[in-house]
XYZ file of C-alpha atoms in Angstrom:
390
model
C 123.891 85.695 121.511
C 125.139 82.601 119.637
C 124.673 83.148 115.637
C 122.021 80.899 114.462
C 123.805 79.488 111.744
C 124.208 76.990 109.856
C 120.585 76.067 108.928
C 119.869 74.256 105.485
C 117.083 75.306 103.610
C 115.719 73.205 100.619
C 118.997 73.148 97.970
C 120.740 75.746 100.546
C 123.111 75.918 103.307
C 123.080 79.164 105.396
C 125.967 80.192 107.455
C 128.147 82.809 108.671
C 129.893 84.571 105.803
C 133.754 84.594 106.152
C 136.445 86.958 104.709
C 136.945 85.509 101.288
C 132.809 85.132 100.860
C 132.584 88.885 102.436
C 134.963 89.852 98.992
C 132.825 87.769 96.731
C 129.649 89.226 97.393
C 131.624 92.795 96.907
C 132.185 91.318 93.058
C 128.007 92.355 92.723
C 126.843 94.727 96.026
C 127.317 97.914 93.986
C 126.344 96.275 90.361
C 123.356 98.949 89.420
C 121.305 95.999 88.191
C 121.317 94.137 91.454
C 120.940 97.458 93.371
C 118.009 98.385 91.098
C 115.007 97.984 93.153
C 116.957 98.521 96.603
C 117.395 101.983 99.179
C 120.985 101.504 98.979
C 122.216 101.463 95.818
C 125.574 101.227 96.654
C 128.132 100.518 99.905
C 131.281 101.857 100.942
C 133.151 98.332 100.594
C 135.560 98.839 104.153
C 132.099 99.319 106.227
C 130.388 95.927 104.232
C 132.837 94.446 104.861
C 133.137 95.457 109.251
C 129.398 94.945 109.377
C 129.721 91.483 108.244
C 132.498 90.577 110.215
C 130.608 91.843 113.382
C 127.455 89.682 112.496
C 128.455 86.367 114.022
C 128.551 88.243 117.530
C 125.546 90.482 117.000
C 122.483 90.157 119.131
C 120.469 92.125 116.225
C 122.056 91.234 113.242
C 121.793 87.654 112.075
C 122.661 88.123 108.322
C 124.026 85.019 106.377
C 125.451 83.610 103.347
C 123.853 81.072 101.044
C 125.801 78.183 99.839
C 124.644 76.055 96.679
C 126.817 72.702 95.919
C 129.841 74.539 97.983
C 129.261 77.930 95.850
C 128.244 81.254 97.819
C 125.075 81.898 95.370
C 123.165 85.017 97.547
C 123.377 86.814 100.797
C 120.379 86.864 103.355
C 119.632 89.670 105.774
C 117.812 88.571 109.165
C 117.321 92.512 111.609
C 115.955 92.373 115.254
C 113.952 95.622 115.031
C 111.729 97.392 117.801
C 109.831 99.480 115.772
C 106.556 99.640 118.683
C 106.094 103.135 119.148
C 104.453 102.767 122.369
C 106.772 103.237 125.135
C 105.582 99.650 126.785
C 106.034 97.561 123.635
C 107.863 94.139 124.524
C 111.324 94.642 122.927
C 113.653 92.503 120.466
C 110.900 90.148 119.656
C 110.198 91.314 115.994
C 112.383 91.057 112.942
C 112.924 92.415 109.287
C 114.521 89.957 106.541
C 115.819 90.941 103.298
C 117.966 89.218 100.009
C 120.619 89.682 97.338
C 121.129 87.323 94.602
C 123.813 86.828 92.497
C 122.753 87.827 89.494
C 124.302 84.853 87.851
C 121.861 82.489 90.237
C 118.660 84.397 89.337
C 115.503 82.357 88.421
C 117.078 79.500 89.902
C 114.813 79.198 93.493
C 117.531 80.217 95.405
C 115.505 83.794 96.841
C 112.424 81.620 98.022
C 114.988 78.977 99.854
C 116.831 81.892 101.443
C 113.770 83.225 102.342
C 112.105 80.467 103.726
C 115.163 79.736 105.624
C 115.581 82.968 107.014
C 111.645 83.017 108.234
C 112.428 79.644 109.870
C 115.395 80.935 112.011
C 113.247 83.705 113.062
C 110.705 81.659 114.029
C 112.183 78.135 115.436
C 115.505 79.546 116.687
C 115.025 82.718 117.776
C 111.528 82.440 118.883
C 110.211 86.177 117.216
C 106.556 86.457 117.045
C 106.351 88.808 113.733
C 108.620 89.062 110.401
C 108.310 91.505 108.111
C 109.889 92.234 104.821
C 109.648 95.310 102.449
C 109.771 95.764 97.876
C 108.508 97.916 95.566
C 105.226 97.141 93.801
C 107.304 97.583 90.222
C 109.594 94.485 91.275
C 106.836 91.935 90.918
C 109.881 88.632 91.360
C 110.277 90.099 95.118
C 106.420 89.983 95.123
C 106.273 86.814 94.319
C 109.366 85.729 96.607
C 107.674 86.707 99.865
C 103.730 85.523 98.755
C 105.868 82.051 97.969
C 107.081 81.835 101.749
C 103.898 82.586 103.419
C 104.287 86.206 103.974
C 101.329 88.246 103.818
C 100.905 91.988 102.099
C 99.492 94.032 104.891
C 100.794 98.114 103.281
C 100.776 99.317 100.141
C 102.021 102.749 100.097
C 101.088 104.898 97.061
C 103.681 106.619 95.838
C 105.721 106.361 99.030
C 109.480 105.449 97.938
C 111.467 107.651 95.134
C 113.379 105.583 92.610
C 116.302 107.498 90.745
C 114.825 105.869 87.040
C 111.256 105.945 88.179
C 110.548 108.699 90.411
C 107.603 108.084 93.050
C 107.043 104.419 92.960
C 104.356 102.814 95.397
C 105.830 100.166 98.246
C 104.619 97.073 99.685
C 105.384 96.018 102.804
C 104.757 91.777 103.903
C 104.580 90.502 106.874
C 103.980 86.389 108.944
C 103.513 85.946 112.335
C 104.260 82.994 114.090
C 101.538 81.537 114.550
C 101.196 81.897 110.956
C 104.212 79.877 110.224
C 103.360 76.788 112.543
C 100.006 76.747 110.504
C 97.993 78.293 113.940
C 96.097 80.698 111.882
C 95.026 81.055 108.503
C 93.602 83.651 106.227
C 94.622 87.174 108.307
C 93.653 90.193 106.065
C 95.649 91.775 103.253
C 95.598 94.525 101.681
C 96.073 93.789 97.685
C 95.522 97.361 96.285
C 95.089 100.532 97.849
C 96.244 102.578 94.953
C 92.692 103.101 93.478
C 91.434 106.302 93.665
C 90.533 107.227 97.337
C 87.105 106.800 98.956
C 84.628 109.302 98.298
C 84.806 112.388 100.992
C 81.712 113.912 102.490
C 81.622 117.503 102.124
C 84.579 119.371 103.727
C 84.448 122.192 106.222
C 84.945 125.624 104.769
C 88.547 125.821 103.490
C 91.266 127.360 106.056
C 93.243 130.674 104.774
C 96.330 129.670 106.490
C 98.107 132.146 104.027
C 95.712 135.430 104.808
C 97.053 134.620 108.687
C 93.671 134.346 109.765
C 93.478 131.078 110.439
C 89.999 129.473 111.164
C 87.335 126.669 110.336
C 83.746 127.535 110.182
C 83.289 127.833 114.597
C 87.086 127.290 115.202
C 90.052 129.578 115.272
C 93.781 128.080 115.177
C 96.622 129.209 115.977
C 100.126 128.120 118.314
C 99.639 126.992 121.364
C 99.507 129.958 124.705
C 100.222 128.532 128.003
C 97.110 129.394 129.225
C 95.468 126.818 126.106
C 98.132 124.186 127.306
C 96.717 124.708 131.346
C 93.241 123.498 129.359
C 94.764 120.674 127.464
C 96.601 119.569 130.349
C 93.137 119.247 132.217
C 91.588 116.518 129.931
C 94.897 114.939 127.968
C 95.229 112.236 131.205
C 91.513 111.517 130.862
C 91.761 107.649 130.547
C 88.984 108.124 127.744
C 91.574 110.363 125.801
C 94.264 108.043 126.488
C 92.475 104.782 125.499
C 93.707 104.703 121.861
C 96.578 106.953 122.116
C 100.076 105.916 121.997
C 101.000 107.430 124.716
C 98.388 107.199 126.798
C 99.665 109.744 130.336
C 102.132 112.402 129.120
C 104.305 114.014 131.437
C 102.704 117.776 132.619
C 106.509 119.656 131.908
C 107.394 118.160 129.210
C 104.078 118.423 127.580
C 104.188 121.979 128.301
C 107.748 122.744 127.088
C 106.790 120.155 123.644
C 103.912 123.048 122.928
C 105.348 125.865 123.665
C 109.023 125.596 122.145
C 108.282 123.126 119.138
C 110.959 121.680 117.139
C 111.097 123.377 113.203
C 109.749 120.087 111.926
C 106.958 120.283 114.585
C 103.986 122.307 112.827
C 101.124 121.480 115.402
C 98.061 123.999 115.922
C 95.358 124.655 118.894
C 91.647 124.922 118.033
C 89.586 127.001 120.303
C 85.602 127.858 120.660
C 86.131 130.980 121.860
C 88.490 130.997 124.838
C 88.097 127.116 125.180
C 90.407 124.649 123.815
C 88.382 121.670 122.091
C 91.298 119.932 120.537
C 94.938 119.946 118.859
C 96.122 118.764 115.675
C 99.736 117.310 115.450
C 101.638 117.893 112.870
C 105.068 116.231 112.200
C 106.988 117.038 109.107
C 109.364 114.741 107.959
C 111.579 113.459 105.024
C 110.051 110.776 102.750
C 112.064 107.266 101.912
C 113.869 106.140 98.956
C 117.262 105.811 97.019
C 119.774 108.324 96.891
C 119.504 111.924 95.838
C 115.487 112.207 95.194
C 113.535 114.913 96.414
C 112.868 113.680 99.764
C 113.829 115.936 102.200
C 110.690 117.809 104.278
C 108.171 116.277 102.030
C 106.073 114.279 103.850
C 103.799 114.545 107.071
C 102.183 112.667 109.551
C 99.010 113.278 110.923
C 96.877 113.005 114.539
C 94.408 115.249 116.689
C 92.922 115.041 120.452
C 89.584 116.325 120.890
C 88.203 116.967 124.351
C 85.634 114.839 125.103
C 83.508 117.623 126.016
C 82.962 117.567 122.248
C 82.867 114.812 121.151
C 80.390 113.801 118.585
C 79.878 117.582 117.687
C 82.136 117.235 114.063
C 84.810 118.989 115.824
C 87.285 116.343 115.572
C 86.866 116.062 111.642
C 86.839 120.119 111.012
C 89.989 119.928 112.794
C 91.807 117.014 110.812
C 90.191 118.741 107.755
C 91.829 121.925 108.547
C 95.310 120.061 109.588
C 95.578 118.369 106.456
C 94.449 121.844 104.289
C 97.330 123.368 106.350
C 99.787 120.207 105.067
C 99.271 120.782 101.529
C 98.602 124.289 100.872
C 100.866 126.275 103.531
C 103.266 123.918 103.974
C 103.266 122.270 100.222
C 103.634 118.334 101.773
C 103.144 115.887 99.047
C 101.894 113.252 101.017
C 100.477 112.944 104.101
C 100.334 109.975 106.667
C 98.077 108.995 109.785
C 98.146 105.879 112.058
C 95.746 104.534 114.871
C 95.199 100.974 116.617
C 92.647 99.070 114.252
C 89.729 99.279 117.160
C 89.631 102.869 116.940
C 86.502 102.669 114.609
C 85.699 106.443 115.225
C 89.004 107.889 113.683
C 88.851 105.074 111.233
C 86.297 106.489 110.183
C 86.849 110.402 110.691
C 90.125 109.248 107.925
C 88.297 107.699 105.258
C 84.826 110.366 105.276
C 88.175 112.703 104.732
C 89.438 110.575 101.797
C 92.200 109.126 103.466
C 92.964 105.861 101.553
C 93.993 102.591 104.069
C 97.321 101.839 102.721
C 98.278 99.545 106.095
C 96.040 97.281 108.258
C 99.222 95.346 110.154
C 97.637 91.771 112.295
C 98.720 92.486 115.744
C 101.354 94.832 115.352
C 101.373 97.298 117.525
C 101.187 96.889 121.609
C 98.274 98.106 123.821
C 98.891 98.548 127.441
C 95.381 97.759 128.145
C 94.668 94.567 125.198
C 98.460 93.037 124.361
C 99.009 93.187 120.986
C 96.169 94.135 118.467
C 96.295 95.138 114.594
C 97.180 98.744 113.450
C 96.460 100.931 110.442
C 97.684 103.135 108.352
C 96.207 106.109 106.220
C 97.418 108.075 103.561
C 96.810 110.773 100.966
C 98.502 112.633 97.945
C 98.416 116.107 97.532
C 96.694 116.010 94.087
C 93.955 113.625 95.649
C 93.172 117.162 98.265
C 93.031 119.221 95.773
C 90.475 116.819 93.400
């Protein structure tokens, strides 16, 4: 793909870097006041430096340099991502854009040209129909950068990110849409604070003694998966109406099988039966949180979905089983946070989420891809392990 550059933007020019701009943004990469807000704190200067010399030919990676009066005064970072989890999503048609300043040029306007420039390549060059960008809540200037631009705050993630001086800091994540930027569409939802304290819960089911072994709701017993329970889930998990707002909507029969029945050591996924009779599964997907170097990160986190056969539906069954999945996350397991996403429409699990105290930390405008309705909006729940045990 051709590189996109040069573009001017307000007082900027934005190009492709070359060798001798490649060693002067190396002069403030790894400075720890630049790198104080960011994942990477620091880079190893030979791979900078290969990355940027591979950008020019890149069909992903469109990252630039910003030029002031003939002076290189930031860097701009422009990803082709596919991020769609559903195996139809169309593919290199979103994008994630990111900055660094020279700390010397700070306060000078320079972040909301970049920015602004970068959003119009994405948009008027490369014709991407979503842009998203990512900060910290605590670094209010980046805030500001994006809101400046046009971008809208669709996740804030409570204590989501480690920061080596701050520990668990919450996240925000922006994002525009086209449409948005040609002036289509105005006034899409945002989410401006979802760290209050989460919605009040209805009463839970009886806790689960996952530690005694004898592991059970009040009518359901849990446990790993036989073949003979995967034979039963096998029978309804095709069911169009299970499939409707599932990410995978048909599953393959053997590898569905072999996925319950040898699961991965980060795959902690249980069975509830009535008796001999399957009425649902709760997944279960441990995985390592985000943030800079050397926090406590590692197997912290979860994320969170069930299936309910619609035999039972609108029996409870689905919430006593999320209940007991998310009792199993923080007290056998000891996650600190767990996660759990759906397509917008699904009203009923919206629901289930929030009468559980899940707190909406992400409602993204027509970001994720159904095979049945094109793109629609996605959301995003989320819960500390102090907030279960309240």
């Amino acid at each position: 793909m051709p590189s996109p550059w040069p573009r001017r933007s307000g007082s900027l020019v934005l190009r492709d870097a070359t060798p001798g701009d490649v060693e002067q943004l190396l002069t403030y990469r790894n400075d720890p006041e630049v790198n104080r807000w960011m994942m990477r704190t620091s880079v190893d200067p030979e791979e900078f430096r290969r990355s940027w010399a591979a950008a020019p030919g890149s069909d992903t990676d469109h990252s630039c340099v910003a030029e002031r009066d003939g002076v290189v005064v930031a860097m701009g970072f422009l990803e082709i991502v596919d991020d769609g989890l559903h195996e139809e999503t169309p593919r290199g048609v979103e994008a994630v854009i990111g900055y660094i300043v020279d700390p010397r040029r700070a306060g000078q306007g320079v972040a909301t040209d970049l920015t602004r420039g970068l959003l119009a390549v994405a948009f008027d060059t490369l014709g991407l129909r979503r842009v998203k960008a990512y900060c910290n809540r605590d670094n209010p200037a980046s805030s500001r950068v994006l809101e400046k631009a046009g971008m809208r705050r669709e996740e804030h993630g409570v204590e989501d990110s480690w920061h080596a001086e701050h520990g668990w800091v919450d996240g925000y994540g922006y994002a525009i849409l086209a449409e948005e930027w040609r002036g289509e569409v105005r006034g899409l939802r945002e989410i401006r604070d979802a760290s209050a304290a989460v919605p009040p819960r209805r009463a839970l089911p009886e806790a689960v003694p996952w530690e005694s072994g004898a592991r059970h709701t009040a009518r359901l017993s849990l446990g790993d998966a036989t073949p003979d329970d995967v034979d039963q889930m096998l029978r309804y998990r095709n069911l169009p109406d299970v499939g409707r707002w599932m990410l995978r909507a048909q599953v393959e029969p053997r590898a569905f099988r072999r996925a319950w029945l040898e699961p991965g050591q980060n795959d902690r996924s249980f069975v509830a039966r009535l008796g001999d009779r399957v009425v649902g599964t709760c997944s279960i997907e441990v995985r390592d949180g985000s943030g800079q170097p050397g926090g406590p990160v590692h197997g912290c986190e979860a994320e969170l979905g069930y299936v309910l056969d619609p035999a039972f539906h609108g029996q409870g069954y689905g919430r006593e089983i999320a209940a007991a999945g998310l009792d199993r996350c923080f007290r056998e397991l000891g996650m600190r946070r767990v996660t759990a996403g759906l397509y917008a429409d699904n009203v009923a699990s919206a629901r289930l989420l929030s009468g559980l105290g899940m707190r909406l930390e992400q409602y993204g405008v027509r970001d994720s891809w159904h095979p049945d309705h094109g793109w629609v909006d996605g959301a995003a729940y989320g819960l500390l392990a102090r907030e279960w045990r309240a």
